[in-house]
Phi, psi and omega in degrees: 000170163267145188303151191075011163234165178213153164266092193285160187194153208304138178288131185259170190242149155222133183054021191088356164242142198281117185276347181183140184275342191051014169118337186302337179309310172314333194250059213270005191252340204287333162254031185258136171303129177318134165280153176293169170328293185304318179272333176284339186281348173263019177235114203279351162302309187284342159298316174304313186300304187308314169302325178270321158330300165307300184314308175299297183317311191293303202244332194284108161333311185290300176315312180308309177290321185281344162296320197266322176301314178288350170296303176307312185295353181077042187226066179280150196257121174248136179315297170279343172284309199264344175248123171228146201255128198217151164290144183236180170283172189292345200259359202216151186252336181195178165184167182251118189258088184301332181312307186246023185039072175215157182242126179260133185231120202297068202313341168277345178243350180264118198236342199243136159297320170298315182295339180287295187317320166294327173286295179319284187317312186293309193278014185270323170312305159324299179318304198297332180287330190294315198273326187256337160228170195267084178305139166235110180294337221261318208244307188290065190288011156270323161309317176292328176295326180280339181290302176318321182281309163300324175295317170301315194289319185260332174304318189113355179316319198234047162283166171331279187325299185305317169303299186306327175304327168302326202059050169246127169240149185197170185245248184292126184093347199296327174305293177326306186288335169308301197285318175308323188276322159313328183278313194289344173286326198270339192268332173300332171293309184247359175250149161268084166222175181281160158298334160299326174289310182301322171292316182289324170325293180315290184300334170284329183246013177302307178296328162306290173318303170313319197272356206255086183275340176325150337277016188261326163093347172208170171288082173271115180289334179214157182316331188276323205277326183281342173274332162302324181271348182274329171291308183312305187294323176296317187293325177296314164307306167294331179292328202273319166312334178258359172288000000 
């Protein structure tokens, strides 16, 4: 997950007691009874979140490619079923709830369309990984680390412009450094592990997961790159369909 984002996951219970929350405390609305449409319609944050989400899904090439890839993998994404705009802890922007296969969008923290684009893309990468692989989000920190590396690498989190906006500058290897740092921060946000454990997990899987570029086929450093990747994906799909 993007730092400032966290992935809630199903809490395990032992003897009727919750053993670990897996980041759910960052998403308080997860355990509340859903509000009626009439009630939610009065909250501007919710309406704005829904509108920005629709724009992202309809126009953003990162999201469009991931939606196509998930559909091909047998995991069609439906707006009303797989996305939920909710109020979250002040430090997070979104998360992937693997227990419900649902992406949480923090309506009180996502204020701009570009931010929504990045959060949706980031969480769709987690959803894609959940669809295509047997990811043990709860017990295997290496699995979590791999998906965090891929999300930071492929979602645009570490583009030059985003890093400049964070007042972070670097030359050779800066993209890899950004991906590593953000993956570690994301793990620490949702798992009660030491920084050393998170760093070790990221370092052990970094090369393999950094070079796993599915479904983009390249690192999309800009929206132009994402558009090319989307076009290449569509062409690859048409080619395979004719074999």
